[in-house]
Tab-separated table of C-alpha atoms and ligand atoms in Angstrom:
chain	number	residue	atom	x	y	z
A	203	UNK	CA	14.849	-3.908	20.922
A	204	UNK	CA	12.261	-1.410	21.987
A	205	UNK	CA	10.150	-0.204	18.627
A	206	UNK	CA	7.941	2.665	18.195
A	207	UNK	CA	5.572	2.098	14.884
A	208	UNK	CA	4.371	4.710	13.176
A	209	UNK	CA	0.505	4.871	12.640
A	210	UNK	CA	-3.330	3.475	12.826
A	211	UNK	CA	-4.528	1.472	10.470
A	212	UNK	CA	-4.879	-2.604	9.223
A	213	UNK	CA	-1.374	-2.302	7.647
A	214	UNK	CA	0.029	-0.976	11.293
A	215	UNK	CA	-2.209	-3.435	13.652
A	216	UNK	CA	-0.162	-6.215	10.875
A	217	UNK	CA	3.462	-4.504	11.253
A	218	UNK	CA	2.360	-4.909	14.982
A	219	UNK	CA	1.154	-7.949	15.559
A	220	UNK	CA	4.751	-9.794	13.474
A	221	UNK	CA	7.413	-7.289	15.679
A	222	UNK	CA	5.058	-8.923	18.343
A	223	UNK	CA	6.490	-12.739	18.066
A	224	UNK	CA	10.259	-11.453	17.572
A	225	UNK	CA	12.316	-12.717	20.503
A	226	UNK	CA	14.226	-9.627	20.594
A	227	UNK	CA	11.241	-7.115	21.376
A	228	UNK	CA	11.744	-5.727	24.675
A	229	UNK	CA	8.550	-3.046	24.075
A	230	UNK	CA	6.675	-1.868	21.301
A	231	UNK	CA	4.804	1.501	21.301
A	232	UNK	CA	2.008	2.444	18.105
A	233	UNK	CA	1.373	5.840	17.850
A	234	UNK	CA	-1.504	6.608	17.887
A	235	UNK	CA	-2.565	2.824	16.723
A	236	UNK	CA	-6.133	1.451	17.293
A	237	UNK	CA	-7.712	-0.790	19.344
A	238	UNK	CA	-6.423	-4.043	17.597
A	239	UNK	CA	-2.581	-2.572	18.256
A	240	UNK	CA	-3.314	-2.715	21.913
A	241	UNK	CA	-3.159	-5.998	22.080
A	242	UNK	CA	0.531	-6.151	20.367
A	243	UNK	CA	1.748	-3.009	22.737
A	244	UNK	CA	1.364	0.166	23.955
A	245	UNK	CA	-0.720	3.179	22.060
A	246	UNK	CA	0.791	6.377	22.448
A	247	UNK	CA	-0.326	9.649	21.652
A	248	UNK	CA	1.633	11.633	19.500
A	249	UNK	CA	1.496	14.523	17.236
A	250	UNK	CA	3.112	12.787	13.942
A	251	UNK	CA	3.459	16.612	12.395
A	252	UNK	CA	5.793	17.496	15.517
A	253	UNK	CA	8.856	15.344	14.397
A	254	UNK	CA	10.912	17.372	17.757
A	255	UNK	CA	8.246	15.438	19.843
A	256	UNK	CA	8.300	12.239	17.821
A	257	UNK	CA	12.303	13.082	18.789
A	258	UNK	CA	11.884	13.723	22.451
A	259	UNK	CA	9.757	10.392	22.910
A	260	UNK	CA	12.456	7.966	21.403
A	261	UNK	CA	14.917	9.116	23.054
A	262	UNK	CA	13.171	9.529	26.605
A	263	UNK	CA	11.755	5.991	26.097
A	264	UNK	CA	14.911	4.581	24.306
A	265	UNK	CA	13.595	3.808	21.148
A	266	UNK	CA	16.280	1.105	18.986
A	267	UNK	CA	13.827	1.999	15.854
A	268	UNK	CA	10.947	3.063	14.161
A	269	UNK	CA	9.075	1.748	11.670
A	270	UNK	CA	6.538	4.329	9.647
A	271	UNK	CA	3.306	2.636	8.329
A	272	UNK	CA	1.831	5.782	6.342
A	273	UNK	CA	3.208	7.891	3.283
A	274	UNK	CA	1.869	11.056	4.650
A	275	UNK	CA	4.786	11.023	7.496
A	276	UNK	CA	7.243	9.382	5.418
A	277	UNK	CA	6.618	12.678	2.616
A	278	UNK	CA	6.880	15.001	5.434
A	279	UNK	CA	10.428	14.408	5.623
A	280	UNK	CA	9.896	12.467	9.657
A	281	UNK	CA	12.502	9.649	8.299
A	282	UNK	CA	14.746	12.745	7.538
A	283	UNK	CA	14.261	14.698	11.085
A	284	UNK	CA	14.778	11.030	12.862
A	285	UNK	CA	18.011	9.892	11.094
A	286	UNK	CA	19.240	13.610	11.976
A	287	UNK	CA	18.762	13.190	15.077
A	288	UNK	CA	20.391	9.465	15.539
A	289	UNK	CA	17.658	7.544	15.593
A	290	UNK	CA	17.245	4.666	12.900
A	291	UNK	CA	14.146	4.438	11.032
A	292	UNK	CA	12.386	1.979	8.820
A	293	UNK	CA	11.196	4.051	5.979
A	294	UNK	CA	12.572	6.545	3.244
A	295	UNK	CA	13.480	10.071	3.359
A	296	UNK	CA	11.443	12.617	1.847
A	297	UNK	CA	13.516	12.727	-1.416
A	298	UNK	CA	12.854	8.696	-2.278
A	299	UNK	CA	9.329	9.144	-0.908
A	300	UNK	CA	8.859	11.364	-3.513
A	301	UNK	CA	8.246	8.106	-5.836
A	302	UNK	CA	4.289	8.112	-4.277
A	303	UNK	CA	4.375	11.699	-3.154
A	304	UNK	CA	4.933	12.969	-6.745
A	305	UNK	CA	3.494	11.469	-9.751
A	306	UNK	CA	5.274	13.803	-12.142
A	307	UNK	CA	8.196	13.191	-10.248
A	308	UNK	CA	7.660	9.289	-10.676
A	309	UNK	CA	6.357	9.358	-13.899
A	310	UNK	CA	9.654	11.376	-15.468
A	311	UNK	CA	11.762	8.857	-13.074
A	312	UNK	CA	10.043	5.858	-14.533
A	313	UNK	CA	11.159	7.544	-18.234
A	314	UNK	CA	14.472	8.153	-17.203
A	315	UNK	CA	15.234	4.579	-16.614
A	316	UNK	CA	13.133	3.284	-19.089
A	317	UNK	CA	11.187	1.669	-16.520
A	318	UNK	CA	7.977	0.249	-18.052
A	319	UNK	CA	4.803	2.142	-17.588
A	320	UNK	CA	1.751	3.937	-19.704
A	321	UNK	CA	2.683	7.146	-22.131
A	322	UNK	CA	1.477	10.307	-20.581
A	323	UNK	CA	1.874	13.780	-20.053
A	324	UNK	CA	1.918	16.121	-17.307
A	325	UNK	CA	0.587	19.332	-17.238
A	326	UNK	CA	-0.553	22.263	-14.545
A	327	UNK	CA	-2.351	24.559	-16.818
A	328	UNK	CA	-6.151	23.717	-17.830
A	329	UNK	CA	-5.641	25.298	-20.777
A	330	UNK	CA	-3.014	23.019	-22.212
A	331	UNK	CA	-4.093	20.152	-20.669
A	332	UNK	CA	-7.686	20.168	-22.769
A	333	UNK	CA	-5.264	21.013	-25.815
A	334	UNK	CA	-3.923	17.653	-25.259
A	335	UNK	CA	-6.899	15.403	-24.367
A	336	UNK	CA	-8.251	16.561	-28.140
A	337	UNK	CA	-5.068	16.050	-29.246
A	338	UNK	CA	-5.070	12.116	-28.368
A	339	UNK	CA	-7.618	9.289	-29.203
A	340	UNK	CA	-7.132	6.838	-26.599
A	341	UNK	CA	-8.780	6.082	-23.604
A	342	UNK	CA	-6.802	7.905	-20.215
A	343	UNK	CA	-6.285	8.112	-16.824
A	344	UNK	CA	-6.281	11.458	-14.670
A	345	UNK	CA	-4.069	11.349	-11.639
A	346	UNK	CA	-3.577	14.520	-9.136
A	347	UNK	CA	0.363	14.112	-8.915
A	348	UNK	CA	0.535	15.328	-4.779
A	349	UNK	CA	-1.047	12.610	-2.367
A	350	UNK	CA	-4.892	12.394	-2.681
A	351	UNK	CA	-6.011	9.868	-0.005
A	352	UNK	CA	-6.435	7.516	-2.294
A	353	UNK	CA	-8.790	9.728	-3.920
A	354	UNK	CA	-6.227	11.842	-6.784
A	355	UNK	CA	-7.374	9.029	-9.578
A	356	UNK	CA	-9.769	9.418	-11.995
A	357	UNK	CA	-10.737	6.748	-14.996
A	358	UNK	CA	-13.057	9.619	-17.025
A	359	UNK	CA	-15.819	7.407	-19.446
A	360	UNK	CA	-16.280	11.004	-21.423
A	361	UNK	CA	-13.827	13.632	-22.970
A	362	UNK	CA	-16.460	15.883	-21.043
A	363	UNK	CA	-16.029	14.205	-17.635
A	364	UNK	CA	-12.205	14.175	-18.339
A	365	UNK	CA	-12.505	18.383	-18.824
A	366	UNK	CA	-14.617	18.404	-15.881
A	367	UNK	CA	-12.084	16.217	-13.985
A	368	UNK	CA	-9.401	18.961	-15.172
A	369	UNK	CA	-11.476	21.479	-13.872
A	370	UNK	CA	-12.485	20.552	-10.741
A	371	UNK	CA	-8.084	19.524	-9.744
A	372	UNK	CA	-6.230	22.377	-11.371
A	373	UNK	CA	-8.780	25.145	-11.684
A	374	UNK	CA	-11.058	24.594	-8.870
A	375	UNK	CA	-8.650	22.811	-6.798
A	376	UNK	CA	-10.335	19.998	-5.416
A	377	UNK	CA	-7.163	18.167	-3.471
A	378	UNK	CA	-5.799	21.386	-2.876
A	379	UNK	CA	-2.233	21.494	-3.614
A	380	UNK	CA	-2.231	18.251	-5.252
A	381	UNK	CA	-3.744	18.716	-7.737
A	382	UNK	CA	-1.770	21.749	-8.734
A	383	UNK	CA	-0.076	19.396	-11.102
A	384	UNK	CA	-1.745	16.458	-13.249
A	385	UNK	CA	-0.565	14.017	-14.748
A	386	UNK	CA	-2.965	12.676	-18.067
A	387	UNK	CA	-1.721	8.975	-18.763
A	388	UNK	CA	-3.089	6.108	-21.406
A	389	UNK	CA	-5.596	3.906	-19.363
A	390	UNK	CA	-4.377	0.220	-18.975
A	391	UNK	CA	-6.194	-3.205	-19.319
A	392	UNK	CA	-5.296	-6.102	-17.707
A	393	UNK	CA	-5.087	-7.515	-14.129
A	394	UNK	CA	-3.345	-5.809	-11.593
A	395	UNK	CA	-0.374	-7.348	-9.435
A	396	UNK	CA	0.915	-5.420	-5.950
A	397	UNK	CA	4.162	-6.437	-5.559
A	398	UNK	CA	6.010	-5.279	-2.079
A	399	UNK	CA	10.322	-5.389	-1.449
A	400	UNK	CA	12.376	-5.106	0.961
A	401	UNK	CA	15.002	-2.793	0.052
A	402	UNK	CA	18.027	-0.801	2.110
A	403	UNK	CA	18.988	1.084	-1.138
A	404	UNK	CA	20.698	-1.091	-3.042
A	405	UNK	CA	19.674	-5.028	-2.673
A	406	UNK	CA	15.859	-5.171	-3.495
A	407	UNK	CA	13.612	-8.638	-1.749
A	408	UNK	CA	10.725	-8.912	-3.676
A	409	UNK	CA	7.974	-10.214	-1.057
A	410	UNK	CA	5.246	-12.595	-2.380
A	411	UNK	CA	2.987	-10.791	-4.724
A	412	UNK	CA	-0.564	-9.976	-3.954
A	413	UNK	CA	-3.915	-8.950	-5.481
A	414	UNK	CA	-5.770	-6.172	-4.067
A	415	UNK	CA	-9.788	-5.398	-4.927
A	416	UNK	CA	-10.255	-2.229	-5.249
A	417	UNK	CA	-13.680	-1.916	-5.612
A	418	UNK	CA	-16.661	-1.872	-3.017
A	419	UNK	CA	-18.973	-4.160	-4.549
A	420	UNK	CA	-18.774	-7.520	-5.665
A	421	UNK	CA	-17.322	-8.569	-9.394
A	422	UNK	CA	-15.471	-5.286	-9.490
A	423	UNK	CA	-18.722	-3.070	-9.145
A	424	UNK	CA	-19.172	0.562	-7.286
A	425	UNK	CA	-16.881	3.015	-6.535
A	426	UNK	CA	-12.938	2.219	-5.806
A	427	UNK	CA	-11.860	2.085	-2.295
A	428	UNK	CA	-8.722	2.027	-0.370
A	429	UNK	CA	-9.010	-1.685	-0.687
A	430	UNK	CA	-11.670	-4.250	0.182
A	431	UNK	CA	-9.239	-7.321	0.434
A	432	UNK	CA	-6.375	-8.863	-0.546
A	433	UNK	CA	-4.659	-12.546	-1.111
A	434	UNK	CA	-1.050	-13.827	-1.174
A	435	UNK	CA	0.705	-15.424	-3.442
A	436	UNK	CA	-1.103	-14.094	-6.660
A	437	UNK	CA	-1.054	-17.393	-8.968
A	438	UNK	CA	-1.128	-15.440	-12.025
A	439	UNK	CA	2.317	-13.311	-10.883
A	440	UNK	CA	4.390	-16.609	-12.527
A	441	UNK	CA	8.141	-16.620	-11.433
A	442	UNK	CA	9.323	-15.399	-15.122
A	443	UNK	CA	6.800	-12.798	-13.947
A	444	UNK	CA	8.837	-11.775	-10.768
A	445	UNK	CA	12.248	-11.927	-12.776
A	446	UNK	CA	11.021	-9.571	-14.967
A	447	UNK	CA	9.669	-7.289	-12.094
A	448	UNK	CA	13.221	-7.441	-10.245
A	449	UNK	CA	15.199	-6.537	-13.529
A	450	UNK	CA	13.328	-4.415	-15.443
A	451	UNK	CA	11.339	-2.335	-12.779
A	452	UNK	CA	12.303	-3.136	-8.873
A	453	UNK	CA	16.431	-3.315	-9.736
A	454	UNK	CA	16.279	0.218	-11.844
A	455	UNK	CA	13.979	1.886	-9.554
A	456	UNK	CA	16.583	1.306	-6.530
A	457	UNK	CA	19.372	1.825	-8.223
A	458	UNK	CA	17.826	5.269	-10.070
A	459	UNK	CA	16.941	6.821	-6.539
A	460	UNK	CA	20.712	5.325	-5.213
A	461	UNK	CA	22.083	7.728	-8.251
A	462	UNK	CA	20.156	10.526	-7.982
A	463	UNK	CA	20.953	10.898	-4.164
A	464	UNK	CA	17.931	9.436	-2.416
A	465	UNK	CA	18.804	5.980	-2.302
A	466	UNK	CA	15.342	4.090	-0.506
A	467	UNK	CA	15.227	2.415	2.886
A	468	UNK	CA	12.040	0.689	3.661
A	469	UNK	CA	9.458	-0.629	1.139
A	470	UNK	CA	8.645	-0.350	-2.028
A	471	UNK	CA	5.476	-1.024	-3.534
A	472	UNK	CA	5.195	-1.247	-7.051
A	473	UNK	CA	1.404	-1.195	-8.386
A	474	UNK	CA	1.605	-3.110	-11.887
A	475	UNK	CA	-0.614	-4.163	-14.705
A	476	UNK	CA	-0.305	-7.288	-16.522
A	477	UNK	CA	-1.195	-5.994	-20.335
A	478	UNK	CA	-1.326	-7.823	-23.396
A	479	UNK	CA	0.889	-7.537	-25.711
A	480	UNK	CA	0.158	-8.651	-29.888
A	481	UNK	CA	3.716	-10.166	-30.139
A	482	UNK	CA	4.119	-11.628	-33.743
A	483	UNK	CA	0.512	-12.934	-33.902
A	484	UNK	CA	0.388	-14.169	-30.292
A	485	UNK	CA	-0.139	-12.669	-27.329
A	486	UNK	CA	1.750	-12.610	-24.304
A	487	UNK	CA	1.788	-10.734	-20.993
A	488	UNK	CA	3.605	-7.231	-20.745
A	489	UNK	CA	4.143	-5.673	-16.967
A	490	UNK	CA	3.972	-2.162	-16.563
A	491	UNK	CA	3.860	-0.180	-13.306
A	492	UNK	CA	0.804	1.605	-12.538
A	493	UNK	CA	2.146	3.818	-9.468
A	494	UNK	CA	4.872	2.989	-6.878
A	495	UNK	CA	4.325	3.517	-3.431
A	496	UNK	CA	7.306	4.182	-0.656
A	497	UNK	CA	5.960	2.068	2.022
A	498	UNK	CA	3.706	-1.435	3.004
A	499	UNK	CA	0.401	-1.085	1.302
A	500	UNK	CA	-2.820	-1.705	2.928
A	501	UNK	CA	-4.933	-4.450	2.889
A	502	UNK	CA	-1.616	-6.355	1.007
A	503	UNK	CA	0.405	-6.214	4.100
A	504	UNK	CA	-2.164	-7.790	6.112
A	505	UNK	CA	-2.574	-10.926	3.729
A	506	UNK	CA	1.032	-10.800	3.071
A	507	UNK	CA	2.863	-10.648	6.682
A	508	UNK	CA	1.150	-13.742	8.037
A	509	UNK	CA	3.067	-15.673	5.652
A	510	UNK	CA	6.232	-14.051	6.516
A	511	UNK	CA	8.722	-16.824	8.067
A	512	UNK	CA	11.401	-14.704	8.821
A	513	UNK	CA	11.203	-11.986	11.755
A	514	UNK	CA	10.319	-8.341	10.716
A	515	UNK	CA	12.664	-6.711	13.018
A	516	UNK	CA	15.738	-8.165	11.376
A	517	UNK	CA	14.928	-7.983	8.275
A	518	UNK	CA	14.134	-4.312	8.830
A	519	UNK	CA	17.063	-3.787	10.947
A	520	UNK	CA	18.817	-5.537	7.702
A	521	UNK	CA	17.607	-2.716	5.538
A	522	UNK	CA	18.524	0.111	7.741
A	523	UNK	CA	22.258	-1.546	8.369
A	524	UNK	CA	22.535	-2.032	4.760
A	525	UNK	CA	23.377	-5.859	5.087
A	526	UNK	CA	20.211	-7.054	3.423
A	527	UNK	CA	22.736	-9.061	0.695
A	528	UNK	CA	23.858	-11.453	3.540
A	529	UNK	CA	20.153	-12.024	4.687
A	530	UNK	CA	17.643	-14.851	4.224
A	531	UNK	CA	13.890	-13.764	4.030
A	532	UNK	CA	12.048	-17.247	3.973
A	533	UNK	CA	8.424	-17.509	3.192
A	534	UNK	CA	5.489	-20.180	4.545
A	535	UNK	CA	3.697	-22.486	2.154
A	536	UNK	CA	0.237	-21.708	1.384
A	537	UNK	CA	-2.164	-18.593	1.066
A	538	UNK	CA	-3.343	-16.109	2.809
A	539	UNK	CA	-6.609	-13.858	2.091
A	540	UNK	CA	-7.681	-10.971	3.954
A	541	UNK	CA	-11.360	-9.824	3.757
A	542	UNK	CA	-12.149	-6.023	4.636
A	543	UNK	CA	-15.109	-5.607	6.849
A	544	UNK	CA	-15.983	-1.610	6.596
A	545	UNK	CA	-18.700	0.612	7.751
A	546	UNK	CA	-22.152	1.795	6.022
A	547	UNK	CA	-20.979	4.648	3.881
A	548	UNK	CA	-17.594	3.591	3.066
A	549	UNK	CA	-16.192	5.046	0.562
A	550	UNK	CA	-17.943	8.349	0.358
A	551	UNK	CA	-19.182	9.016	4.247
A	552	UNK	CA	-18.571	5.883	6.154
A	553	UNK	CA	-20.839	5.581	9.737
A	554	UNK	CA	-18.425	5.360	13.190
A	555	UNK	CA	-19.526	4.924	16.423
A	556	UNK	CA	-20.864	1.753	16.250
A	557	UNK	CA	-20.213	-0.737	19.121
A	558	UNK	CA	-18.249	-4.024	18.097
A	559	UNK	CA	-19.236	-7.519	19.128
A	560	UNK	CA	-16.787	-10.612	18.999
A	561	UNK	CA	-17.002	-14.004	19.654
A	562	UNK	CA	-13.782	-16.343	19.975
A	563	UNK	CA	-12.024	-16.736	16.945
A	564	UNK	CA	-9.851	-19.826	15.935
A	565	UNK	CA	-6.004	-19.063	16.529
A	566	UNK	CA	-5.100	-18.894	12.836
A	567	UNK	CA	-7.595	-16.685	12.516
A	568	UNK	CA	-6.242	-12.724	12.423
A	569	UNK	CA	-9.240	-9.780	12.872
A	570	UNK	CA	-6.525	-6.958	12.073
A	571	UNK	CA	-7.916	-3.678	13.352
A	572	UNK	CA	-7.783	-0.833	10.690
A	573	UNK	CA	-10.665	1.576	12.393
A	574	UNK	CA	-11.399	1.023	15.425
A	575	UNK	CA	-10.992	2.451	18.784
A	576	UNK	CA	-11.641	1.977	22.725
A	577	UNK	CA	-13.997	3.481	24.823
A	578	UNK	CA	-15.233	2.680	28.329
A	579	UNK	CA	-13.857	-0.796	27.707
A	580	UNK	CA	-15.088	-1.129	24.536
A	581	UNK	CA	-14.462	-1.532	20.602
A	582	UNK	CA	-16.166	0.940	18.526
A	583	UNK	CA	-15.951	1.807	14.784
A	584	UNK	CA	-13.477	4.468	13.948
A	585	UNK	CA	-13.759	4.525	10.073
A	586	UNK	CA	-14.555	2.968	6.898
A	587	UNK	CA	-12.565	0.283	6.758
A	588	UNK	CA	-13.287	-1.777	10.334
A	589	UNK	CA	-11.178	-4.679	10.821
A	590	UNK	CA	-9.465	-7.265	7.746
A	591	UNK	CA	-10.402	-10.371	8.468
A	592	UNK	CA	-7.211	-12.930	7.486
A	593	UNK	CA	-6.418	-15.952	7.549
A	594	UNK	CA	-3.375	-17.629	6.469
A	595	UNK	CA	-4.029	-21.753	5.725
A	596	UNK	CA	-2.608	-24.617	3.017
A	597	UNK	CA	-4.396	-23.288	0.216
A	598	UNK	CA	-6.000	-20.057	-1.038
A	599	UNK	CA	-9.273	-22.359	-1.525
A	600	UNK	CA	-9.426	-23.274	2.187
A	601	UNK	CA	-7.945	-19.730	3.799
A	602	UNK	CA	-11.021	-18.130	1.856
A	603	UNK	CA	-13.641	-20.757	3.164
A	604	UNK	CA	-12.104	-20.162	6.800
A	605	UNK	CA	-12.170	-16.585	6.391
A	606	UNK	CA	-15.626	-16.171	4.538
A	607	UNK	CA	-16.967	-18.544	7.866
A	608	UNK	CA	-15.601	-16.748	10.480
A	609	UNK	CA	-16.869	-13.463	9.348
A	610	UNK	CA	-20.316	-14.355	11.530
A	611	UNK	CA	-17.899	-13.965	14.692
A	612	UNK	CA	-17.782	-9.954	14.133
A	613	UNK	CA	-20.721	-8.089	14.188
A	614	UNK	CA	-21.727	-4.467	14.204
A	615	UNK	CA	-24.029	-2.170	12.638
A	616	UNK	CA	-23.995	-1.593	8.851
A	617	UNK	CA	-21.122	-3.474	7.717
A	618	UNK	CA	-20.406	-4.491	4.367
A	619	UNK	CA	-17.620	-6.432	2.759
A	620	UNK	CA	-17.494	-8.405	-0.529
A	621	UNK	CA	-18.269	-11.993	-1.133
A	622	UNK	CA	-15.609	-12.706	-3.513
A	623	UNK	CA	-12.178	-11.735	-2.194
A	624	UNK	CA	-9.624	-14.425	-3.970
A	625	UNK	CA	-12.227	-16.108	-6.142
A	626	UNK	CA	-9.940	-14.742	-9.559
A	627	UNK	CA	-7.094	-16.733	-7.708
A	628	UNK	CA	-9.038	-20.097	-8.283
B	267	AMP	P1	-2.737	4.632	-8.751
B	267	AMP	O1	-2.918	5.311	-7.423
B	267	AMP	O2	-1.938	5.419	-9.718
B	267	AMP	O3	-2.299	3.213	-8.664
B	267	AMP	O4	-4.207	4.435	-9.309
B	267	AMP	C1	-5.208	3.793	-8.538
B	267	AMP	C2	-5.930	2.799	-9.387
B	267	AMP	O5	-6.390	3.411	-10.592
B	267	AMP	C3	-5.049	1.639	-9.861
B	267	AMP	O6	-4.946	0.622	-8.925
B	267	AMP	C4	-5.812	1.214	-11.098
B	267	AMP	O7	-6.919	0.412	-10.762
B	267	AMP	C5	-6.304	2.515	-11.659
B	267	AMP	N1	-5.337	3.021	-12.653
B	267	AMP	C6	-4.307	3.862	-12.444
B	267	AMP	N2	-3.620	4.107	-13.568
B	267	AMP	C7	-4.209	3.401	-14.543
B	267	AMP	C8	-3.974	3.219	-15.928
B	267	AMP	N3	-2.974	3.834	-16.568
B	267	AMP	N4	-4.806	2.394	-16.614
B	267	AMP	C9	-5.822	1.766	-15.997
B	267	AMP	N5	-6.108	1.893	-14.688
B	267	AMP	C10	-5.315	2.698	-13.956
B	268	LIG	N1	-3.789	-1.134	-1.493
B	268	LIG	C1	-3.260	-0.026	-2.155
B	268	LIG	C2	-2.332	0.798	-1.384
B	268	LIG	O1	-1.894	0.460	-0.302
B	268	LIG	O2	-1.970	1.871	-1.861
């Protein structure tokens, strides 16, 4: 098969390096990729908003199918302009991808199939959005509905930072567009679970469940990030847990997008929350999803894939042939933990340009790229989060000891990571 993968970051060097070991790869393109995906293939350059060039490259190169990494393409509609023009692709269309693109849209589909999540509103006047916040007397979230970078979510400690929040997405338009519409939701407590599937619109594999950090510093300090590190399996995601993920929340999100016309090839991601519940005097664990996302998320995949068993390219050609109900996906023993080594500055205005040293890592040891990039023959920083550091071993205690000591082997200027990726595992 010859595979063209959509994008540049950790997630993508990860999707790369597993098409890598499948026996029926013939090539594999990244476009544009970094300079981790080099090693798995060839980097291309190409414009990802010109889908008639995206076109013009698959066929002229051959291309048996592509598999998009980011949600920016995948909301653009590129799954769309591909499929219409014969080529199969790993990834939903614009109207499924709406279920990360949208958070009105996922937050009324979420009601409409009473999938579990927190009360909210949605609003896209100031006006009768501040109505509302003095109208309520709980503690909320404020979430820009359109895609934000990661950046659309705000936890406000003040009803004054919440009107300022208001302010500064629909009035003074912050993210633009998305923020045109808000959505003002009850704030949460309680750990939070990602939990990935495999899904060609109608049979949904759950893949092991993870645990991201999201923020920089160490015992959930400083500002949230895209993601400082990840593990796989999360111990506290119990398999009653996972049942009640796949019936109350995975099986009626597939099948709701199936009936409304925009039945979902690719991944979902489902961000939950493990709340408690006061259930007749005792407590007891309630899951409720947070956001969904239409594709791998990032660090997750990185900790996730190296425990995949099963090759990538059938199970995603398994998806896009709708046979995924005849198909095995088998899982390795053990854990996996991915640490996220990022520049000075990350989040808010992370350094580049720094030169990269290595020295030899062990075999099961993965440095996935996420920024980085070549020049004259070497590895430079490319943005704020530099490489994931992952290893894959027996037990999440020893995976984090080998990946903690093997973080001396990468070096360059002003990088930070946390010390405690996977310690809540333990
Ligand atoms: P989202 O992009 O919607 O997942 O939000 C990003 C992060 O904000 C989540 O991973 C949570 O840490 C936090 N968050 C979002 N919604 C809530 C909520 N309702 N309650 C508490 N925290 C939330
Ligand atoms: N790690 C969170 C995400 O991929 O959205």
């Amino acid at each position: 098969m010859k595979i063209l993968i959509i994008g540049s970051g950790g997630r993508e060097h990860a999707m790369a390096w597993k098409v890598a070991q499948s026996p029926r790869l013939t090539k594999l393109y990244i476009a544009p990729g970094n300079a981790g995906t080099a090693s798995c293939g060839e980097n291309v350059v190409l414009d990802l908003e010109d889908h008639s060039a995206i076109i013009r490259f698959c066929k002229e190169k051959q291309i048996d199918l592509v598999l998009i990494g980011p949600e920016g393409p995948l909301a653009a509609g590129l799954a769309d302009s591909l499929s219409a023009a014969g080529i199969r692709c790993f990834g939903p269309r614009k109207a499924a991808a709406q279920i990360e693109a949208s958070k009105v849209f996922a937050k009324n589909f979420m009601a409409r199939y009473r999938i579990p999540t927190a009360r909210y509103a949605t609003f896209n006047q100031f006006e009768k959005a501040v109505h509302y916040l003095q109208s309520i007397d709980y503690p909320i979230v404020i979430k820009a509905s359109g895609l934000a970078a990661g950046k659309g979510v705000v936890l406000p400690e003040s009803l004054d930072e919440a009107k300022a929040t208001l302010e500064s997405m629909l009035v003074n338009k912050i993210f633009g567009d998305a923020g045109d519409e808000v959505v003002i939701e009850e704030r949460l407590i309680g750990e939070e679970v990602s939990l990935m599937a495999f899904t060609d619109g109608e049979t949904v594999v759950p893949m092991l469940a993870a645990q991201d950090h999201k923020r920089l510093l160490d015992a959930d300090c400083g500002p949230n990030t895209g993601g400082m590190g990840a593990y796989a399996p999360a111990p506290i995601f119990t398999a009653d847990l996972m049942n009640e993920a796949i019936e109350k929340i995975l099986k009626p999100a597939i099948n709701g997008l199936r009936f409304e016309g925009a039945a979902f090839v690719g991944v979902l991601y489902a961000g939950l929350i493990l709340t408690l519940r006061p259930a007749q005097g005792r407590a007891s664990n309630e899951l409720r999803v947070l956001e969904f996302n239409c594709r791998f998320g990032d660090p997750e995949t990185q900790a996730v894939l190296p425990l995949l068993e099963t090759d990538l390219l059938d199970i995603a050609e398994a998806c896009v042939n709708a046979t995924l109900n005849q198909f095995d996906i088998r899982w390795k023993d053990g854990a996996s933990v991915c640490v996220v080594l990022a520049s000075k500055g990350y989040p808010e205005k992370a350094e580049s340009g720094k030169i990269v040293s290595f020295e030899a890592l062990p075999e099961d040891v993965f440095c996935f790229h996420a920024g980085t990039k070549t020049e004259s023959g070497r590895v430079i920083t490319a943005g704020g989060r530099v490489f994931g550091l992952t290893v894959a071993s027996n037990s999440i205690e020893s995976a984090i000891e080998a990946a903690y000591s093997n973080i001396r082997n990468v070096s360059f200027e002003g990088m930070q990571y946390r010390r405690d990726i996977a310690r809540r595992a333990l």
